[in-house]
Coordinates of C-alpha atoms in Angstrom, one line a residue:
Chain A
X1 CA 25.8 -33.2 -17.1
X2 CA 24.7 -31.9 -13.7
X3 CA 21.8 -32.4 -11.5
X4 CA 19.7 -29.5 -10.1
X5 CA 17.1 -29.5 -7.2
X6 CA 14.2 -27.1 -7.5
X7 CA 11.8 -25.9 -4.9
X8 CA 8.4 -25.4 -6.6
X9 CA 5.2 -23.8 -5.5
X10 CA 1.9 -24.4 -7.2
X11 CA -1.8 -23.8 -7.1
X12 CA -3.0 -27.3 -7.8
X13 CA -6.6 -26.3 -8.7
X14 CA -6.1 -26.6 -12.5
X15 CA -3.7 -29.6 -12.4
X16 CA -4.4 -33.3 -12.4
X17 CA -1.8 -33.8 -9.7
X18 CA 1.9 -34.0 -9.8
X19 CA 2.5 -37.0 -11.9
X20 CA 2.9 -36.8 -15.7
X21 CA -0.1 -38.2 -17.6
X22 CA -0.3 -37.9 -21.4
X23 CA -2.9 -35.4 -22.5
X24 CA -3.5 -34.1 -19.0
X25 CA -2.2 -30.9 -17.4
X26 CA 0.0 -32.1 -14.5
X27 CA 2.7 -30.2 -12.5
X28 CA 5.4 -32.6 -13.6
X29 CA 4.3 -32.1 -17.2
X30 CA 4.1 -28.3 -16.9
X31 CA 7.6 -28.2 -15.4
X32 CA 9.1 -30.5 -18.1
X33 CA 7.5 -28.4 -20.8
X34 CA 8.9 -25.2 -19.3
X35 CA 12.4 -26.8 -19.0
X36 CA 12.1 -27.8 -22.7
X37 CA 11.1 -24.2 -23.6
X38 CA 13.8 -22.6 -21.6
X39 CA 16.7 -25.0 -22.0
X40 CA 15.8 -26.9 -25.1
X41 CA 16.1 -30.2 -23.3
X42 CA 13.7 -33.1 -22.8
X43 CA 14.2 -34.0 -19.2
X44 CA 12.4 -36.1 -16.5
X45 CA 11.6 -34.1 -13.4
X46 CA 11.6 -36.4 -10.3
X47 CA 9.4 -35.1 -7.4
X48 CA 9.6 -35.7 -3.7
X49 CA 5.8 -36.1 -3.3
X50 CA 3.2 -37.2 -5.9
X51 CA 0.6 -34.8 -4.8
X52 CA -3.0 -35.6 -5.8
X53 CA -5.2 -33.8 -8.3
X54 CA -6.1 -30.4 -6.8
X55 CA -3.5 -30.5 -4.0
X56 CA -1.3 -27.4 -3.6
X57 CA 2.3 -27.0 -2.7
X58 CA 4.4 -24.2 -1.4
X59 CA 7.6 -26.2 -1.2
X60 CA 7.6 -29.3 -3.4
X61 CA 11.1 -30.5 -4.1
X62 CA 12.1 -32.0 -7.4
X63 CA 15.3 -32.7 -9.4
X64 CA 16.4 -33.0 -13.0
X65 CA 19.6 -33.7 -14.9
X66 CA 20.7 -31.1 -17.4
X67 CA 23.6 -30.3 -19.8
X68 CA 22.7 -26.6 -19.8
X69 CA 25.2 -24.0 -18.8
X70 CA 22.6 -21.6 -17.3
X71 CA 23.9 -20.7 -13.8
X72 CA 21.9 -22.5 -11.1
X73 CA 21.0 -19.2 -9.3
X74 CA 19.5 -17.9 -12.6
X75 CA 17.3 -21.0 -13.2
X76 CA 14.3 -19.8 -11.1
X77 CA 14.0 -16.6 -13.3
X78 CA 14.6 -18.4 -16.5
X79 CA 12.1 -21.1 -15.8
X80 CA 9.5 -18.8 -14.3
X81 CA 9.6 -16.9 -17.6
X82 CA 8.3 -20.1 -19.3
X83 CA 5.9 -21.3 -16.6
X84 CA 2.2 -20.5 -16.3
X85 CA 1.2 -18.2 -13.3
X86 CA 0.0 -21.1 -11.2
X87 CA 3.4 -22.9 -11.0
X88 CA 6.6 -21.1 -9.8
X89 CA 10.1 -22.2 -9.1
X90 CA 11.1 -20.6 -5.8
X91 CA 14.7 -21.8 -5.6
X92 CA 17.3 -23.9 -7.3
X93 CA 20.4 -25.7 -6.0
X94 CA 23.1 -28.1 -7.2
X95 CA 23.0 -31.7 -6.0
X96 CA 24.8 -34.9 -6.6
X97 CA 24.1 -36.7 -9.9
X98 CA 22.2 -39.6 -8.3
X99 CA 20.1 -37.4 -6.0
X100 CA 16.4 -38.6 -5.8
X101 CA 14.2 -36.3 -3.8
X102 CA 11.7 -39.0 -3.0
X103 CA 14.2 -41.3 -1.4
X104 CA 16.5 -38.7 0.1
X105 CA 13.9 -36.6 1.9
X106 CA 13.8 -37.3 5.6
X107 CA 10.4 -35.7 6.1
X108 CA 7.6 -33.6 4.9
X109 CA 5.4 -30.9 6.3
X110 CA 1.8 -30.9 5.0
X111 CA -1.1 -28.7 6.2
X112 CA -4.8 -29.1 5.8
X113 CA -7.2 -26.2 6.2
X114 CA -10.9 -26.4 7.0
X115 CA -13.0 -23.3 6.6
X116 CA -15.8 -23.2 9.2
X117 CA -17.4 -19.8 8.5
X118 CA -20.9 -19.1 7.1
X119 CA -19.8 -17.0 4.2
X120 CA -17.0 -18.3 2.0
X121 CA -14.0 -16.0 1.5
X122 CA -13.7 -15.5 -2.3
X123 CA -10.0 -14.8 -2.1
X124 CA -9.0 -18.1 -0.4
X125 CA -11.8 -20.5 -1.2
X126 CA -9.5 -22.4 -3.6
X127 CA -7.1 -23.3 -0.7
X128 CA -9.6 -24.6 1.9
X129 CA -12.3 -27.1 2.3
X130 CA -15.5 -25.8 3.8
X131 CA -17.4 -27.3 6.6
X132 CA -20.7 -26.1 8.2
X133 CA -21.9 -26.3 11.8
X134 CA -20.1 -26.4 15.1
X135 CA -16.6 -28.0 15.4
X136 CA -15.0 -28.9 18.7
X137 CA -11.4 -27.9 18.4
X138 CA -10.4 -29.4 21.8
X139 CA -11.7 -32.8 20.8
X140 CA -9.7 -32.6 17.6
X141 CA -6.6 -31.6 19.6
X142 CA -7.1 -34.5 22.0
X143 CA -7.3 -36.9 19.1
X144 CA -4.4 -35.5 17.1
X145 CA -2.0 -36.5 19.9
X146 CA -2.8 -40.2 19.3
X147 CA -1.4 -40.0 15.8
X148 CA 2.0 -38.7 16.9
X149 CA 5.0 -41.0 17.1
X150 CA 5.7 -44.3 15.4
X151 CA 2.6 -46.4 14.4
X152 CA 1.3 -48.8 11.8
X153 CA -0.9 -46.4 9.9
X154 CA -2.6 -48.9 7.7
X155 CA -6.0 -47.4 8.8
X156 CA -5.0 -44.1 7.1
X157 CA -4.2 -45.6 3.7
X158 CA -6.5 -45.3 0.7
X159 CA -7.7 -48.9 0.3
X160 CA -8.3 -48.7 -3.5
X161 CA -4.8 -47.6 -4.5
X162 CA -1.6 -49.5 -4.8
X163 CA -0.7 -50.2 -1.2
X164 CA 2.7 -49.8 0.5
X165 CA 4.7 -52.8 1.6
X166 CA 5.2 -51.4 5.1
X167 CA 2.6 -49.0 6.6
X168 CA 4.7 -48.0 9.6
X169 CA 5.5 -44.3 9.6
X170 CA 6.7 -41.8 12.1
X171 CA 4.7 -38.6 12.7
X172 CA 6.8 -35.9 14.5
X173 CA 3.8 -33.7 15.0
X174 CA 0.1 -33.4 14.4
X175 CA -1.3 -30.0 15.5
X176 CA -4.7 -28.4 15.2
X177 CA -4.6 -24.6 15.1
X178 CA -7.0 -21.7 14.6
X179 CA -4.9 -19.3 12.5
X180 CA -7.7 -16.9 11.6
X181 CA -11.3 -16.1 11.4
X182 CA -13.2 -19.4 10.8
X183 CA -10.1 -21.4 9.8
X184 CA -9.0 -24.7 11.3
X185 CA -5.6 -25.8 10.3
X186 CA -4.0 -29.2 10.8
X187 CA -0.2 -29.3 10.6
X188 CA 1.4 -32.7 10.0
X189 CA 5.1 -33.4 10.1
X190 CA 6.2 -36.9 9.3
X191 CA 9.1 -39.0 7.9
X192 CA 7.0 -40.3 5.0
X193 CA 3.3 -40.7 4.1
X194 CA 1.0 -43.3 2.8
X195 CA -1.4 -42.6 -0.2
X196 CA -4.1 -40.1 1.0
X197 CA -2.8 -40.3 4.6
X198 CA -3.0 -36.6 5.4
X199 CA -6.5 -36.3 3.8
X200 CA -7.9 -39.3 5.7
X201 CA -6.2 -38.1 9.0
X202 CA -7.8 -34.6 8.4
X203 CA -11.2 -36.1 7.6
X204 CA -11.1 -38.3 10.7
X205 CA -10.1 -35.4 13.0
X206 CA -12.9 -33.3 11.5
X207 CA -15.5 -36.1 12.3
X208 CA -14.2 -36.1 15.8
X209 CA -14.6 -32.3 16.0
X210 CA -18.2 -32.8 14.8
X211 CA -18.9 -35.3 17.5
X212 CA -19.4 -38.1 15.0
X213 CA -16.7 -40.2 16.7
X214 CA -14.7 -39.9 19.9
X215 CA -10.9 -39.2 20.2
X216 CA -10.2 -42.6 21.5
X217 CA -11.5 -44.3 18.4
X218 CA -8.1 -43.3 16.9
X219 CA -6.5 -45.9 19.2
X220 CA -8.9 -48.6 18.0
X221 CA -8.3 -47.7 14.4
X222 CA -4.5 -47.8 14.8
X223 CA -4.9 -51.2 16.5
X224 CA -7.2 -52.7 13.9
X225 CA -5.4 -51.2 10.8
X226 CA -8.7 -51.1 9.0
X227 CA -9.6 -48.2 6.7
X228 CA -13.3 -48.5 7.7
X229 CA -12.4 -47.5 11.2
X230 CA -11.3 -44.0 10.2
X231 CA -13.2 -41.1 8.7
X232 CA -13.8 -39.6 5.2
X233 CA -11.0 -38.6 2.9
X234 CA -11.0 -34.8 3.1
X235 CA -11.2 -32.9 -0.3
X236 CA -8.0 -32.2 -2.1
X237 CA -8.4 -28.4 -2.1
X238 CA -7.6 -28.0 1.6
X239 CA -4.2 -29.8 1.4
X240 CA -0.9 -28.1 0.8
X241 CA 2.6 -29.6 0.8
X242 CA 4.4 -26.9 2.7
X243 CA 8.0 -28.2 2.8
X244 CA 10.2 -31.2 2.1
X245 CA 13.2 -31.8 4.5
X246 CA 16.5 -33.2 3.5
X247 CA 18.2 -33.0 6.9
X248 CA 17.0 -34.1 10.3
X249 CA 18.2 -30.8 11.8
X250 CA 15.9 -28.8 9.5
X251 CA 13.0 -31.0 10.3
X252 CA 13.5 -30.9 14.0
X253 CA 13.8 -27.1 13.8
X254 CA 10.4 -26.9 12.0
X255 CA 8.8 -29.3 14.5
X256 CA 10.0 -27.0 17.4
X257 CA 8.6 -23.9 15.7
X258 CA 5.2 -25.6 15.2
X259 CA 5.1 -26.9 18.7
X260 CA 5.4 -23.4 20.2
Chain B
X1 CA -42.3 -4.6 -2.5
X2 CA -39.3 -4.0 -0.3
X3 CA -35.7 -2.9 -1.0
X4 CA -32.7 -4.8 0.2
X5 CA -29.0 -3.8 0.5
X6 CA -26.4 -6.5 -0.1
X7 CA -22.7 -6.4 0.8
X8 CA -20.9 -8.5 -1.9
X9 CA -17.3 -9.9 -2.2
X10 CA -15.9 -11.0 -5.5
X11 CA -12.8 -12.2 -7.2
X12 CA -13.0 -10.0 -10.3
X13 CA -10.5 -12.1 -12.3
X14 CA -13.1 -13.8 -14.5
X15 CA -15.6 -10.9 -14.7
X16 CA -15.8 -8.1 -17.2
X17 CA -16.3 -5.7 -14.4
X18 CA -19.4 -4.8 -12.4
X19 CA -21.7 -3.4 -15.0
X20 CA -24.1 -5.6 -16.9
X21 CA -23.2 -6.2 -20.5
X22 CA -25.2 -8.6 -22.8
X23 CA -23.3 -11.8 -23.5
X24 CA -20.4 -11.0 -21.0
X25 CA -19.9 -12.3 -17.5
X26 CA -20.2 -9.3 -15.2
X27 CA -20.7 -9.2 -11.4
X28 CA -24.0 -7.3 -11.8
X29 CA -25.2 -9.9 -14.3
X30 CA -24.1 -12.9 -12.1
X31 CA -26.0 -11.4 -9.2
X32 CA -29.1 -10.7 -11.2
X33 CA -29.0 -14.3 -12.5
X34 CA -28.6 -15.7 -9.0
X35 CA -31.5 -13.6 -7.7
X36 CA -33.7 -14.9 -10.6
X37 CA -32.6 -18.5 -9.7
X38 CA -33.3 -18.1 -6.0
X39 CA -36.3 -15.8 -5.9
X40 CA -37.7 -16.2 -9.4
X41 CA -37.6 -12.4 -10.0
X42 CA -36.0 -10.4 -12.8
X43 CA -34.5 -7.5 -10.8
X44 CA -32.0 -4.8 -11.5
X45 CA -29.1 -4.7 -8.9
X46 CA -27.8 -1.2 -8.4
X47 CA -24.2 -1.0 -7.3
X48 CA -22.2 1.6 -5.3
X49 CA -19.2 1.4 -7.5
X50 CA -18.9 0.3 -11.1
X51 CA -15.6 -1.6 -10.6
X52 CA -13.6 -2.3 -13.8
X53 CA -12.9 -5.6 -15.5
X54 CA -10.5 -7.6 -13.2
X55 CA -11.0 -5.4 -10.1
X56 CA -11.9 -7.2 -6.9
X57 CA -14.2 -6.3 -4.0
X58 CA -14.5 -7.4 -0.4
X59 CA -17.3 -5.0 0.4
X60 CA -19.2 -3.8 -2.7
X61 CA -22.6 -2.5 -1.7
X62 CA -25.7 -2.9 -3.9
X63 CA -29.4 -2.9 -3.7
X64 CA -32.5 -4.4 -5.4
X65 CA -36.2 -4.3 -5.0
X66 CA -38.1 -7.5 -4.4
X67 CA -41.6 -8.9 -3.7
X68 CA -40.0 -12.0 -2.1
X69 CA -40.9 -13.0 1.4
X70 CA -37.5 -14.6 2.2
X71 CA -36.4 -13.1 5.5
X72 CA -33.6 -10.6 4.9
X73 CA -31.1 -12.4 7.2
X74 CA -31.6 -15.6 5.2
X75 CA -30.8 -14.0 1.8
X76 CA -27.0 -14.4 2.0
X77 CA -27.4 -18.2 2.3
X78 CA -30.2 -18.4 -0.2
X79 CA -28.3 -16.4 -2.8
X80 CA -24.9 -18.0 -2.1
X81 CA -26.5 -21.3 -3.0
X82 CA -27.1 -20.0 -6.5
X83 CA -23.9 -17.9 -6.9
X84 CA -20.6 -19.2 -8.4
X85 CA -17.7 -19.5 -6.0
X86 CA -16.1 -16.2 -7.1
X87 CA -19.0 -14.1 -6.0
X88 CA -20.4 -14.2 -2.4
X89 CA -23.1 -12.2 -0.6
X90 CA -21.6 -11.4 2.8
X91 CA -24.6 -9.6 4.4
X92 CA -28.1 -8.3 3.6
X93 CA -30.1 -5.5 5.3
X94 CA -33.4 -3.7 4.8
X95 CA -33.3 -0.2 3.3
X96 CA -35.8 2.5 2.2
X97 CA -37.5 1.9 -1.1
X98 CA -35.7 4.7 -2.9
X99 CA -32.2 3.7 -1.6
X100 CA -29.5 4.1 -4.3
X101 CA -26.1 2.9 -3.1
X102 CA -24.2 5.0 -5.5
X103 CA -25.7 8.3 -4.4
X104 CA -26.1 7.6 -0.7
X105 CA -22.6 6.3 0.0
X106 CA -20.6 9.0 1.8
X107 CA -17.2 7.3 1.0
X108 CA -15.3 4.3 -0.2
X109 CA -12.1 2.5 0.8
X110 CA -10.1 1.0 -2.0
X111 CA -6.7 -0.6 -1.7
X112 CA -4.1 -1.3 -4.3
X113 CA -1.4 -3.9 -3.8
X114 CA 2.0 -4.0 -5.6
X115 CA 4.1 -7.2 -5.3
X116 CA 7.8 -6.4 -5.4
X117 CA 9.4 -9.8 -4.8
X118 CA 11.5 -11.8 -7.2
X119 CA 9.3 -15.0 -7.1
X120 CA 5.6 -14.5 -7.5
X121 CA 3.4 -16.1 -4.9
X122 CA 1.0 -18.5 -6.6
X123 CA -1.6 -18.2 -3.9
X124 CA -2.1 -14.4 -4.2
X125 CA -0.9 -13.5 -7.7
X126 CA -4.4 -12.9 -8.8
X127 CA -4.8 -10.1 -6.3
X128 CA -1.6 -8.1 -6.8
X129 CA 0.2 -6.4 -9.6
X130 CA 3.9 -7.2 -9.8
X131 CA 6.7 -4.8 -10.2
X132 CA 10.5 -5.6 -10.4
X133 CA 13.5 -3.7 -9.1
X134 CA 14.0 -1.3 -6.1
X135 CA 11.1 0.8 -4.9
X136 CA 11.6 3.7 -2.5
X137 CA 8.6 3.5 0.0
X138 CA 9.6 6.8 1.7
X139 CA 9.3 8.7 -1.6
X140 CA 5.9 7.1 -2.2
X141 CA 4.8 8.1 1.3
X142 CA 6.0 11.7 0.9
X143 CA 4.0 11.9 -2.4
X144 CA 0.9 10.3 -1.0
X145 CA 0.3 13.1 1.5
X146 CA -0.1 15.6 -1.4
X147 CA -3.2 13.7 -2.6
X148 CA -5.0 14.0 0.8
X149 CA -7.7 16.6 1.3
X150 CA -9.9 18.4 -1.2
X151 CA -8.5 18.9 -4.7
X152 CA -9.5 19.1 -8.3
X153 CA -8.3 15.6 -9.4
X154 CA -8.7 16.1 -13.1
X155 CA -5.2 14.8 -13.6
X156 CA -6.2 11.4 -12.2
X157 CA -9.2 10.9 -14.5
X158 CA -9.0 8.5 -17.5
X159 CA -9.0 10.8 -20.4
X160 CA -10.7 8.4 -22.9
X161 CA -13.8 7.7 -20.9
X162 CA -16.9 9.7 -20.2
X163 CA -15.7 12.5 -17.9
X164 CA -17.3 13.7 -14.7
X165 CA -18.8 17.2 -14.6
X166 CA -16.9 18.1 -11.5
X167 CA -13.6 16.6 -10.8
X168 CA -13.3 17.9 -7.3
X169 CA -13.1 15.1 -4.7
X170 CA -12.1 14.8 -1.1
X171 CA -9.5 12.1 -0.1
X172 CA -9.6 11.5 3.7
X173 CA -6.4 9.3 3.6
X174 CA -3.8 8.0 1.2
X175 CA -1.4 5.6 2.9
X176 CA 1.5 3.5 1.7
X177 CA 2.1 0.4 3.8
X178 CA 4.3 -2.7 3.7
X179 CA 1.9 -5.4 5.1
X180 CA 4.1 -8.4 4.3
X181 CA 7.0 -9.9 2.5
X182 CA 7.5 -7.9 -0.8
X183 CA 4.0 -6.3 -0.6
X184 CA 3.4 -2.6 -1.1
X185 CA -0.2 -1.6 -0.2
X186 CA -1.8 1.7 -1.0
X187 CA -5.0 2.5 1.0
X188 CA -7.2 5.2 -0.3
X189 CA -10.3 6.5 1.5
X190 CA -12.3 9.2 -0.3
X191 CA -15.8 10.6 -0.6
X192 CA -16.1 9.7 -4.3
X193 CA -13.8 8.7 -7.1
X194 CA -13.3 9.5 -10.8
X195 CA -13.0 6.8 -13.5
X196 CA -9.7 4.9 -13.0
X197 CA -8.7 7.4 -10.2
X198 CA -7.2 4.9 -7.7
X199 CA -5.4 3.0 -10.5
X200 CA -3.8 6.2 -11.9
X201 CA -2.9 7.4 -8.3
X202 CA -1.3 4.0 -7.7
X203 CA 0.6 4.0 -10.9
X204 CA 1.8 7.6 -10.2
X205 CA 3.0 6.7 -6.7
X206 CA 4.8 3.6 -8.0
X207 CA 6.7 5.7 -10.6
X208 CA 7.7 8.0 -7.8
X209 CA 8.9 5.0 -5.8
X210 CA 10.9 3.9 -8.9
X211 CA 12.5 7.4 -9.1
X212 CA 10.9 8.1 -12.4
X213 CA 9.3 11.2 -11.0
X214 CA 9.7 13.2 -7.8
X215 CA 7.0 13.6 -5.1
X216 CA 6.5 17.3 -5.8
X217 CA 5.4 16.6 -9.3
X218 CA 2.0 15.7 -7.7
X219 CA 1.6 19.3 -6.9
X220 CA 2.3 20.3 -10.5
X221 CA -0.2 17.7 -11.8
X222 CA -3.0 18.8 -9.4
X223 CA -2.4 22.4 -10.6
X224 CA -2.3 21.6 -14.3
X225 CA -5.2 19.1 -14.2
X226 CA -3.6 17.3 -17.1
X227 CA -3.7 13.5 -17.3
X228 CA -0.3 13.6 -19.0
X229 CA 1.3 14.9 -15.8
X230 CA 0.5 11.7 -13.9
X231 CA 1.8 8.1 -14.2
X232 CA 0.5 4.9 -15.8
X233 CA -2.8 3.4 -15.0
X234 CA -1.9 0.5 -12.7
X235 CA -3.3 -3.0 -13.8
X236 CA -6.8 -3.9 -12.5
X237 CA -5.6 -7.1 -10.7
X238 CA -4.1 -5.1 -7.8
X239 CA -7.2 -3.1 -7.0
X240 CA -9.9 -4.1 -4.4
X241 CA -12.9 -2.2 -3.3
X242 CA -12.7 -2.9 0.5
X243 CA -15.7 -1.1 1.9
X244 CA -18.5 1.4 1.1
X245 CA -19.6 3.8 3.8
X246 CA -23.1 5.1 4.4
X247 CA -22.4 7.1 7.5
X248 CA -19.6 9.7 8.2
X249 CA -19.0 8.2 11.6
X250 CA -18.2 4.8 10.1
X251 CA -15.9 6.4 7.5
X252 CA -14.1 8.5 10.1
X253 CA -13.6 5.4 12.3
X254 CA -12.0 3.5 9.5
X255 CA -9.8 6.5 8.6
X256 CA -8.6 6.6 12.3
X257 CA -7.8 2.9 12.2
X258 CA -5.8 3.2 9.0
X259 CA -4.0 6.3 10.3
X260 CA -2.7 4.3 13.4

């Protein structure tokens, strides 16, 4: 038996999130089915991030244990032959037999994209969340800085879900960029994330951009630790898990690139 | 009564082409339904190009006659409220009451995109057509030039469909570019197009890139006027109607930009 790590991209629009659920189409389920089709093995695929329903990924990391003799470098082609068009294996690599992506990842890069134009773009509307009216990017940038570093992020945790024991996390970087016509992109690089954390952070920054709260309310929310002190949970369609990091060096390199 | 010109973008994936067909979802049908929903009028929307099933558009032009008093500049918002997410009105303008986009257009810009990477990109796979193995871009470029100018393009006309009386057309520009990782894009600017012309042209250029025919076979095909002397009809998913021109100055300006 050997263990393989996969890097997987998916358009989450037609999936009920990452995690396997009987009778529902999920990314984990789709992958497990493709592995069964290609290798004839019923395996469990362990993911680094349990992305929500409708959330996308360009670089989800996951791992499974196999008895198959298919060479690792051929696995992307073999699995992509079985996978539907909205899920693709981008890369495969050998890992130790107790490798667990969720616990061994040292960080993740998510981005959230708001579309602020008047006419939606039919070619990218599945990957953004639209917002009307003026948005003050500078106010969003001023607020984003307050999220960087180590904090108790209890205020950014979905209050209805299972809650984490510790809500202290480290965010290397929170950047607000304007990568193209009418797009507002929030890049977040952190060591680990609470349930819905990036979506609540993005919703809060947007409300600041809309003048519905001021940047310094971030400081109050971090102090209070109350979910009611932050903004709405931004819709899933705008969120993408860009990359999972397994070495501090890779993570720092990415942070440096995004900072430039 | 007044006549309005619309510029429309659509993701053609889920449409049976532009032209209205009873019981099928077509772009023309979807637009006519939205106009009925928004303005309460049963109108006929006349398009500049009858794009095939699965073909996309960023700048289709069309026109309809209306008794509505909704200001022209408000029509995009009013109609987009009724339209499904894969069809958007980008702009609206007033035109003369006998304006017919198909006959008054002086040219169109289409582009065709081949994806030549090993791993499909889940976020753009609906807008490309994939091809495996090495492709010689220089050979495609050498061949593309032969299509430019005025020719009898009978060899690029789908032989099973209704045929045009004259098959002489003028192509201002045929360019092969490499806009991004693993993408091969063919831009075609012409005064008018035969049925399936851009898809056959793109399929023929690809076969040249794959070494299955030489660039100078284009000259033979233009001389013979035989469909059998050109390549396969490229799949619809890679084709996009980028823009329709109603003035020679606009068309020449676009040709100059693409030539740079």
